[in-house]
GROMACS .gro file of C-alpha atoms in nm:
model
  302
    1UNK     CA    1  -3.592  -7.286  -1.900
    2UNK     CA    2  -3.452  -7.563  -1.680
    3UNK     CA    3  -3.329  -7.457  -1.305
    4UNK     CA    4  -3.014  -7.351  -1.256
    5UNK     CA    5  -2.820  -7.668  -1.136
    6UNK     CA    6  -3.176  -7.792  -1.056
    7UNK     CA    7  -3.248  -7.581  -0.730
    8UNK     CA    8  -3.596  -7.570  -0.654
    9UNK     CA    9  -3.719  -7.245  -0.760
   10UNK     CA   10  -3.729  -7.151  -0.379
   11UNK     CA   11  -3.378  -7.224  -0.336
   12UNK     CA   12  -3.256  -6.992  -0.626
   13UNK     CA   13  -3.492  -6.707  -0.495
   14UNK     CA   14  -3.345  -6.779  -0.152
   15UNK     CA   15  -2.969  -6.795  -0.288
   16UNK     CA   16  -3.032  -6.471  -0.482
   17UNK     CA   17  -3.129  -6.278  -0.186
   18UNK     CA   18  -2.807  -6.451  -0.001
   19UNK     CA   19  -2.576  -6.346  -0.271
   20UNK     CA   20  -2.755  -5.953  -0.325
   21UNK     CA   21  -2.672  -5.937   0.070
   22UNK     CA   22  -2.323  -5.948   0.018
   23UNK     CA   23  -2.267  -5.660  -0.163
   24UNK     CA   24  -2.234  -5.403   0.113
   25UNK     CA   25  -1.920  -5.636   0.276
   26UNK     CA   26  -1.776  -5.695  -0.075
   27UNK     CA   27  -1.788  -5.322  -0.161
   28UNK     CA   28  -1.645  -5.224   0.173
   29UNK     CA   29  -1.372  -5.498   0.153
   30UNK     CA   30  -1.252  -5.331  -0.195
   31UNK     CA   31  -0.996  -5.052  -0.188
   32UNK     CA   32  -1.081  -4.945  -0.555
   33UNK     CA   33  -1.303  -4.622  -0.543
   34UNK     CA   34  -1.636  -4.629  -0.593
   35UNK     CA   35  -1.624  -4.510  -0.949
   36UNK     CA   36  -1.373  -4.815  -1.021
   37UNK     CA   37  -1.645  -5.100  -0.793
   38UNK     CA   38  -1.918  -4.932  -1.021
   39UNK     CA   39  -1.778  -4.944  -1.397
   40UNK     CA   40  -1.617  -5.284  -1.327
   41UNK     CA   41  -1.858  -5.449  -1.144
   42UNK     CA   42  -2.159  -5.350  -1.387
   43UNK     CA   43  -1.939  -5.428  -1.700
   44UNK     CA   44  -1.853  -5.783  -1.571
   45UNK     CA   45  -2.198  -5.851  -1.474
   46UNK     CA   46  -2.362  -5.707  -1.807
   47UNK     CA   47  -2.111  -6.000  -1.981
   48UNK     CA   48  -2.243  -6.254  -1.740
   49UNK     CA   49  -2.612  -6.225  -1.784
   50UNK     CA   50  -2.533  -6.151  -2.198
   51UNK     CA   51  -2.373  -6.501  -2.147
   52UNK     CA   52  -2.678  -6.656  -1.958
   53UNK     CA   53  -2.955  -6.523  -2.199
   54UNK     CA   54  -2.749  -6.559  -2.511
   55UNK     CA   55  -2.924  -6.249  -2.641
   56UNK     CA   56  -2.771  -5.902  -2.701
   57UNK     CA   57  -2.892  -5.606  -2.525
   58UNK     CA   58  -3.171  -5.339  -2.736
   59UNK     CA   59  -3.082  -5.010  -2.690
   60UNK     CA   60  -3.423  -4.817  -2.771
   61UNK     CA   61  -3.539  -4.510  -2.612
   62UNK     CA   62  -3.766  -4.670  -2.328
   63UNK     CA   63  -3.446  -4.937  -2.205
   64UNK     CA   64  -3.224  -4.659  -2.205
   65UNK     CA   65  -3.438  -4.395  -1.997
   66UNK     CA   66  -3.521  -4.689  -1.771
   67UNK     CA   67  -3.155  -4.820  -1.774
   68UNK     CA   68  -2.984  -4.489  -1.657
   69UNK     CA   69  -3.228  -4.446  -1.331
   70UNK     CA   70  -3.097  -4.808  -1.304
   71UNK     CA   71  -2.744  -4.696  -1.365
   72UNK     CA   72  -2.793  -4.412  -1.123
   73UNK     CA   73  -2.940  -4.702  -0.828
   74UNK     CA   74  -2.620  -4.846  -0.887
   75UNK     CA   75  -2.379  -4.574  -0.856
   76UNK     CA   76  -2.529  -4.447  -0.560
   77UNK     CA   77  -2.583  -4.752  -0.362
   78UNK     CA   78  -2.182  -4.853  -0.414
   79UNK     CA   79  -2.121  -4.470  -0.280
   80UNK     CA   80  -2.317  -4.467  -0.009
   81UNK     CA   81  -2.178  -4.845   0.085
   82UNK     CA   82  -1.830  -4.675   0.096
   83UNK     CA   83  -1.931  -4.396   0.312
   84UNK     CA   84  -2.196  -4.502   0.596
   85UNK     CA   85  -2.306  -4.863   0.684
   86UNK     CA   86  -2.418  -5.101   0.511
   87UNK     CA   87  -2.733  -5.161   0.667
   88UNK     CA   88  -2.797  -4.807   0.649
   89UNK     CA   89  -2.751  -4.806   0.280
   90UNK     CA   90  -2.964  -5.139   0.192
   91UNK     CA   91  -3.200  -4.992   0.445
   92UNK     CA   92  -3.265  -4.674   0.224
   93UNK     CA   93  -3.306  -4.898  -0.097
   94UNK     CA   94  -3.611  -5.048   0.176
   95UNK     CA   95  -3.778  -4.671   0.132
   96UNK     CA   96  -3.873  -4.720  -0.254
   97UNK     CA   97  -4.260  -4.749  -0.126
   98UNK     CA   98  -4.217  -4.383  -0.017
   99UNK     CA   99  -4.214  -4.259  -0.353
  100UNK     CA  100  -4.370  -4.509  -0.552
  101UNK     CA  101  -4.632  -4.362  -0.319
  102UNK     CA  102  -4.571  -3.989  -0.460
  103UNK     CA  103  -4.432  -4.055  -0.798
  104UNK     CA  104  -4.656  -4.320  -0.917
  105UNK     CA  105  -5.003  -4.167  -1.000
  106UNK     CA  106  -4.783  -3.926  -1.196
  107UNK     CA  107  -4.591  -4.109  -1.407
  108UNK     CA  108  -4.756  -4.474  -1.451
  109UNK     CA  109  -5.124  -4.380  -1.330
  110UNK     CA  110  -5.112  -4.639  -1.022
  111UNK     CA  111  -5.192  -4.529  -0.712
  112UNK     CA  112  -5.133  -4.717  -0.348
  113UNK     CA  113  -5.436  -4.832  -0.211
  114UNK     CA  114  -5.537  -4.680   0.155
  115UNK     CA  115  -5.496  -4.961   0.331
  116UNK     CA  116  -5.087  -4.886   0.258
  117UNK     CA  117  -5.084  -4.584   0.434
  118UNK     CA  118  -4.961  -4.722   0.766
  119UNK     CA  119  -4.707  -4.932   0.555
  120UNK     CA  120  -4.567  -4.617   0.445
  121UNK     CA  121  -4.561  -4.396   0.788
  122UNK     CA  122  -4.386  -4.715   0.938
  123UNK     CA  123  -4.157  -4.694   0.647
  124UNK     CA  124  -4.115  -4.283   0.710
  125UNK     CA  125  -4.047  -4.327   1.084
  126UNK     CA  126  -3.787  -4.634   0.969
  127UNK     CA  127  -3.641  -4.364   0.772
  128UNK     CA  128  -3.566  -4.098   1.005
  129UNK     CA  129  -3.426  -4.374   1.265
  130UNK     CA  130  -3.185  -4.396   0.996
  131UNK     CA  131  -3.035  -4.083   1.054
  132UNK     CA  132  -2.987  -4.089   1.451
  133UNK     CA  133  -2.737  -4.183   1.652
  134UNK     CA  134  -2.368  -4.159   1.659
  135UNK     CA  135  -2.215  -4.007   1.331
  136UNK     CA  136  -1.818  -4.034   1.431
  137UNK     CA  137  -1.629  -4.173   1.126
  138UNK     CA  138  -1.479  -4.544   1.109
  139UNK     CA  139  -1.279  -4.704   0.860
  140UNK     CA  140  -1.554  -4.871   0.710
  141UNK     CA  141  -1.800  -4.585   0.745
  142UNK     CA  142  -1.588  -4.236   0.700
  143UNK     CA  143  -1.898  -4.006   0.702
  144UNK     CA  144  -2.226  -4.124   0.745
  145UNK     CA  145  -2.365  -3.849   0.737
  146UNK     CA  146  -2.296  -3.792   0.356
  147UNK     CA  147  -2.379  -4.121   0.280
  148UNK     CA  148  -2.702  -4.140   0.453
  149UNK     CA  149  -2.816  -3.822   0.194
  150UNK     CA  150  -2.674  -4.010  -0.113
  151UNK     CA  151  -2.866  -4.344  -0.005
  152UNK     CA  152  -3.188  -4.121   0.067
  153UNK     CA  153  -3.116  -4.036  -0.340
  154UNK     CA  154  -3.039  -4.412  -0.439
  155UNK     CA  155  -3.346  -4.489  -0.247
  156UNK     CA  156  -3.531  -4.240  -0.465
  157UNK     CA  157  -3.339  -4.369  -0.785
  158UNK     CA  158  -3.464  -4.743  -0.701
  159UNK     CA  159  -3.804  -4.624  -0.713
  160UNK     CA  160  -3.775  -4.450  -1.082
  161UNK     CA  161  -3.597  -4.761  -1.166
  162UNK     CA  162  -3.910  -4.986  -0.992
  163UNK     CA  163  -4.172  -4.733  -1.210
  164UNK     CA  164  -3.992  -4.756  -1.527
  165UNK     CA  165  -3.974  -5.109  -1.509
  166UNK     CA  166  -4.336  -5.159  -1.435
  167UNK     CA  167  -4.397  -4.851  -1.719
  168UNK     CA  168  -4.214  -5.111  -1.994
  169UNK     CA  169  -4.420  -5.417  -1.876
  170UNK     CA  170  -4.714  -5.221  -1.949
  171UNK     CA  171  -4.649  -5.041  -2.267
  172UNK     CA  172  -4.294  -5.152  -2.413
  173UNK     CA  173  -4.340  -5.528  -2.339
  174UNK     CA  174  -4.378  -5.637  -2.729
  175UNK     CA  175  -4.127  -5.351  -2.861
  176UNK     CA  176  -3.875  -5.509  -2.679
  177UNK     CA  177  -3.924  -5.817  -2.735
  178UNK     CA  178  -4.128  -5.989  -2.405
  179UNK     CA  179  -3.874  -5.923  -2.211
  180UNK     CA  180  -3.818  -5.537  -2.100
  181UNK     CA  181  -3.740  -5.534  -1.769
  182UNK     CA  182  -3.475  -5.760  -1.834
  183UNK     CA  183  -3.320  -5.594  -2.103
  184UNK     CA  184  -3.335  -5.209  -1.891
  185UNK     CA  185  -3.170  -5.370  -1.645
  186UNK     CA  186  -2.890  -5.543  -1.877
  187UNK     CA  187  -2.865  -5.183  -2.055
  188UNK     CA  188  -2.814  -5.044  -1.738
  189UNK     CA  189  -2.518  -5.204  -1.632
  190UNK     CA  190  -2.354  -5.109  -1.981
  191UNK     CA  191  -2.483  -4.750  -1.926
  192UNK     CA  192  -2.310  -4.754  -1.503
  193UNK     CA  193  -2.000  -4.917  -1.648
  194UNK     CA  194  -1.974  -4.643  -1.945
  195UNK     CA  195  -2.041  -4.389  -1.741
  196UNK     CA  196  -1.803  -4.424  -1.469
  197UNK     CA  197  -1.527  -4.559  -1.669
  198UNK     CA  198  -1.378  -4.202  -1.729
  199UNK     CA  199  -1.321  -4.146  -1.395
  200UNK     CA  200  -1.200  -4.461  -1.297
  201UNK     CA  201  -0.899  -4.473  -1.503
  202UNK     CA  202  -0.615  -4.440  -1.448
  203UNK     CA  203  -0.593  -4.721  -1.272
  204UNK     CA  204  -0.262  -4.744  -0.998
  205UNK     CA  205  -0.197  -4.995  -0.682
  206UNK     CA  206  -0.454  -5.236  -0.777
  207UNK     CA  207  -0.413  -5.543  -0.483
  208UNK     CA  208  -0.549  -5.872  -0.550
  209UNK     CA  209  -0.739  -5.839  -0.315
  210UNK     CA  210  -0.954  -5.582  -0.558
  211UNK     CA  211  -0.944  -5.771  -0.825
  212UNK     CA  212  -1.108  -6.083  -0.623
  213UNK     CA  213  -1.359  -5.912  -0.478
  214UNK     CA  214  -1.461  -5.684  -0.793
  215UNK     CA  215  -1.505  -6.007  -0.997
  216UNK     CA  216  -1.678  -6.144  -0.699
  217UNK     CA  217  -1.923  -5.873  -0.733
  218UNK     CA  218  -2.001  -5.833  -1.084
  219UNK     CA  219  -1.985  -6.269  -1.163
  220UNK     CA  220  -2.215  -6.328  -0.844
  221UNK     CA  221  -2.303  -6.068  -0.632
  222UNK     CA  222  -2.494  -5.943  -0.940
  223UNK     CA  223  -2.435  -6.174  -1.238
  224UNK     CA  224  -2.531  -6.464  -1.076
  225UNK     CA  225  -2.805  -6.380  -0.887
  226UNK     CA  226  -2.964  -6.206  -1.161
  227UNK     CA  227  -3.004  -6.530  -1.379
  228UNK     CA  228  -3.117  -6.688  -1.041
  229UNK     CA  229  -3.384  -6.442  -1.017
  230UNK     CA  230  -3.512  -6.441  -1.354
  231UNK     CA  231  -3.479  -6.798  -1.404
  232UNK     CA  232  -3.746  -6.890  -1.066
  233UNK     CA  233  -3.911  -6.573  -1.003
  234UNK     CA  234  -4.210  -6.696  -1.265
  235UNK     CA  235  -4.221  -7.045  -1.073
  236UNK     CA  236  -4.317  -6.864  -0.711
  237UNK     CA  237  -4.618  -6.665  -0.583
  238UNK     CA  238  -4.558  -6.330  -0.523
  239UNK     CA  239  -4.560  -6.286  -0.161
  240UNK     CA  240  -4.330  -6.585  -0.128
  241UNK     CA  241  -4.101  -6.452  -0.361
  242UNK     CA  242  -4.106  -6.074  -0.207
  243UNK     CA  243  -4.066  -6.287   0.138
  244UNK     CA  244  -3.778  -6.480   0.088
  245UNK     CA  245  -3.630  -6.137  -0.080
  246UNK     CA  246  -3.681  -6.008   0.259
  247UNK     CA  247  -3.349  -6.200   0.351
  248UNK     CA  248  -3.095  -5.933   0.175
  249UNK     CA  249  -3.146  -5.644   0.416
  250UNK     CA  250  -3.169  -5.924   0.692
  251UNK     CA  251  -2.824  -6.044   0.667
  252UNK     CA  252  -2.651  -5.778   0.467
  253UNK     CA  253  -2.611  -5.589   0.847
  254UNK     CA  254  -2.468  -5.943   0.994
  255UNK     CA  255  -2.221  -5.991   0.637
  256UNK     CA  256  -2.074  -5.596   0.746
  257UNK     CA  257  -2.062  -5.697   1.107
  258UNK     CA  258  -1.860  -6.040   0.992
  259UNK     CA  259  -1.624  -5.897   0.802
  260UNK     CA  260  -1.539  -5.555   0.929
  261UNK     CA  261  -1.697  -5.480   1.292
  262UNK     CA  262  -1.921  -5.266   1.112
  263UNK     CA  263  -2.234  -5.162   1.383
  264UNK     CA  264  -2.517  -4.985   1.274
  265UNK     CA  265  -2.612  -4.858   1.560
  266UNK     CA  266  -2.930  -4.873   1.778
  267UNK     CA  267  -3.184  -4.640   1.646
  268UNK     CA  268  -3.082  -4.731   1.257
  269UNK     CA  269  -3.078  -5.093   1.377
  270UNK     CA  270  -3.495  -4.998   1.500
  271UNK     CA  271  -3.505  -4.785   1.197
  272UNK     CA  272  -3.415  -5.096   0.966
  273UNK     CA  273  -3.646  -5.298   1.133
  274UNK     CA  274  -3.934  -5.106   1.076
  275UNK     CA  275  -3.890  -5.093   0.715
  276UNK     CA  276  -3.778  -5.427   0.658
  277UNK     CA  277  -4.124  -5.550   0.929
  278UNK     CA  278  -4.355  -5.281   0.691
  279UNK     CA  279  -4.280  -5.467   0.362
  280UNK     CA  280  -4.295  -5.812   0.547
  281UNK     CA  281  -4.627  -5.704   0.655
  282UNK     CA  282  -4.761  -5.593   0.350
  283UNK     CA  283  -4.638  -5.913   0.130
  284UNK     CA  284  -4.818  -6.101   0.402
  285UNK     CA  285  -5.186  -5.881   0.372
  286UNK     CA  286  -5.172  -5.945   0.021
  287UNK     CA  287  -5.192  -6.235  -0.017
  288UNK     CA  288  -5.497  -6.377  -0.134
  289UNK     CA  289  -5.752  -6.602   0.083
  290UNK     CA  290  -5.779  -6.859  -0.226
  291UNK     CA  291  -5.736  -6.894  -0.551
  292UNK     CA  292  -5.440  -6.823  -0.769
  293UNK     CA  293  -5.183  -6.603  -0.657
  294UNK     CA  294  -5.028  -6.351  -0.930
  295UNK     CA  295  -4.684  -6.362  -1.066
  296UNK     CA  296  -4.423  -6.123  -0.956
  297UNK     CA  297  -4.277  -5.961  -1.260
  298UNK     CA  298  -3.891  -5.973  -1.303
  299UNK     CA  299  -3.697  -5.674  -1.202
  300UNK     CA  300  -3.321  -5.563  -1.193
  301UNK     CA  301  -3.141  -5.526  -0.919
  302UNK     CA  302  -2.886  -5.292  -0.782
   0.00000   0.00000   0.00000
């Protein structure tokens, strides 16, 4: 498939992670609640990638077990975006290694190698930064305390989302037609925007403002940049792909900062380093002296 508007496929990897960074500011700029952002930002974005891949969604047992853990990513990372910081809450997305750690010899068989170890204590001690310092409310952080717990779970719910989609690679690839992880992702968004639809009607004093930035979010935020993603991700090594990834939790702090004087604060700020330096480190150590370098597989995104 030909590049989108011929970007290099570093470009579009590079553009994806600039566009995924917005999505704290965008959700924060939006007075809709978060049950409104999520239903109508999924649904919009499910229509833009059914556009893209011309191909309608299969709703077997495998997408839609994998689809509602990604529904569930998506629901909490918009609610924890309206209640602490941003960085905090693209911070605990960072954690996912944490339980991939725990949960994966259980449920897919893989287990992290020992050399990852230090990976994940950085990645621990990143996460309970996270939680110190000041917790007064501000407008665009009303209680951060709440919404550091509910990004600890959409942290968690990123990593079921992250197994499943490596569990359909594996075993589902051929059922569902080569490509899985594509299709759990696109079910996904149908499933979020289902879901929450019930309790984001009725709708009352809608701005323009809201409905700007909720298409915003669903045509680019995530439409977009998932067609980016899946469209160069097979045209890039894996560590330069995860690399160049590395650039949503960079800026998504500076994007909050921008647009509403949002401050994480100094320990999260170390806290958020620390994870975001662990997985920059470990994309680094693996990759390979010579030879090829393996493919990244395509995942969804929050």
């Amino acid at each position: 498939m030909a590049p989108v508007l011929r970007i290099p496929a570093r470009g579009q990897i590079l553009l994806t992670a600039l566009l995924l960074s917005t999505g704290g500011a965008g959700i924060k700029a939006v007075s809709l609640t978060n049950w409104q952002i999520a239903s109508f930002r999924s649904g919009i974005a499910a229509i833009v990638v059914l556009l893209a891949v011309r191909r309608l969604p299969r709703f077997s047992a495998s997408s839609l077990l994998v689809g509602a853990a990604y529904a569930a990513t998506v629901i909490t990372f918009i609610t924890a975006n309206k209640l602490t910081t941003a960085a905090n809450t693209v911070f605990f997305q960072g954690t996912a290694p944490l339980y991939l750690a725990v949960l994966g010899p259980a449920l897919i068989g893989e287990r992290l190698p020992r050399r990852d170890v230090p990976v994940l204590f950085a990645i621990a001690a990143g996460m309970v930064l996270l939680f110190l310092g000041h917790a007064e409310p501000t407008a665009s952080a009303p209680n951060r305390i709440l919404g550091n717990a509910i990004g600890v779970v959409s942290g968690c719910c990123w990593s079921l989302t992250l197994l499943g989609l490596r569990w359909l690679e594996k075993h589902h690839r051929k059922a569902e037609g080569g490509r899985a992880a594509g299709n759990a992702a696109m079910v996904g968004n149908i499933l979020a925007c289902a879901g929450c639809l019930p309790l984001a009607l009725p709708l009352s004093g809608v701005r323009g403002m809201d409905v700007a930035g909720v298409a915003y979010l669903g045509v680019f935020q995530i439409g977009l940049a998932y067609v980016l993603l899946t469209r160069s991700i097979t045209h890039l090594p894996a560590v330069d792909a995860s690399l160049l990834l590395l650039v949503e939790p960079a800026l998504s702090p500076l994007w909050s900062w921008w647009l509403h004087g949002e401050t994480p604060g100094l320990w999260p700020f170390a806290g958020g380093v620390l994870i975001v330096g662990a997985a920059g480190w470990k994309a680094l150590r693996e990759r390979p002296p010579g030879g090829p370098v393996s493919r990244p597989r395509t995942d969804g995104r929050r």
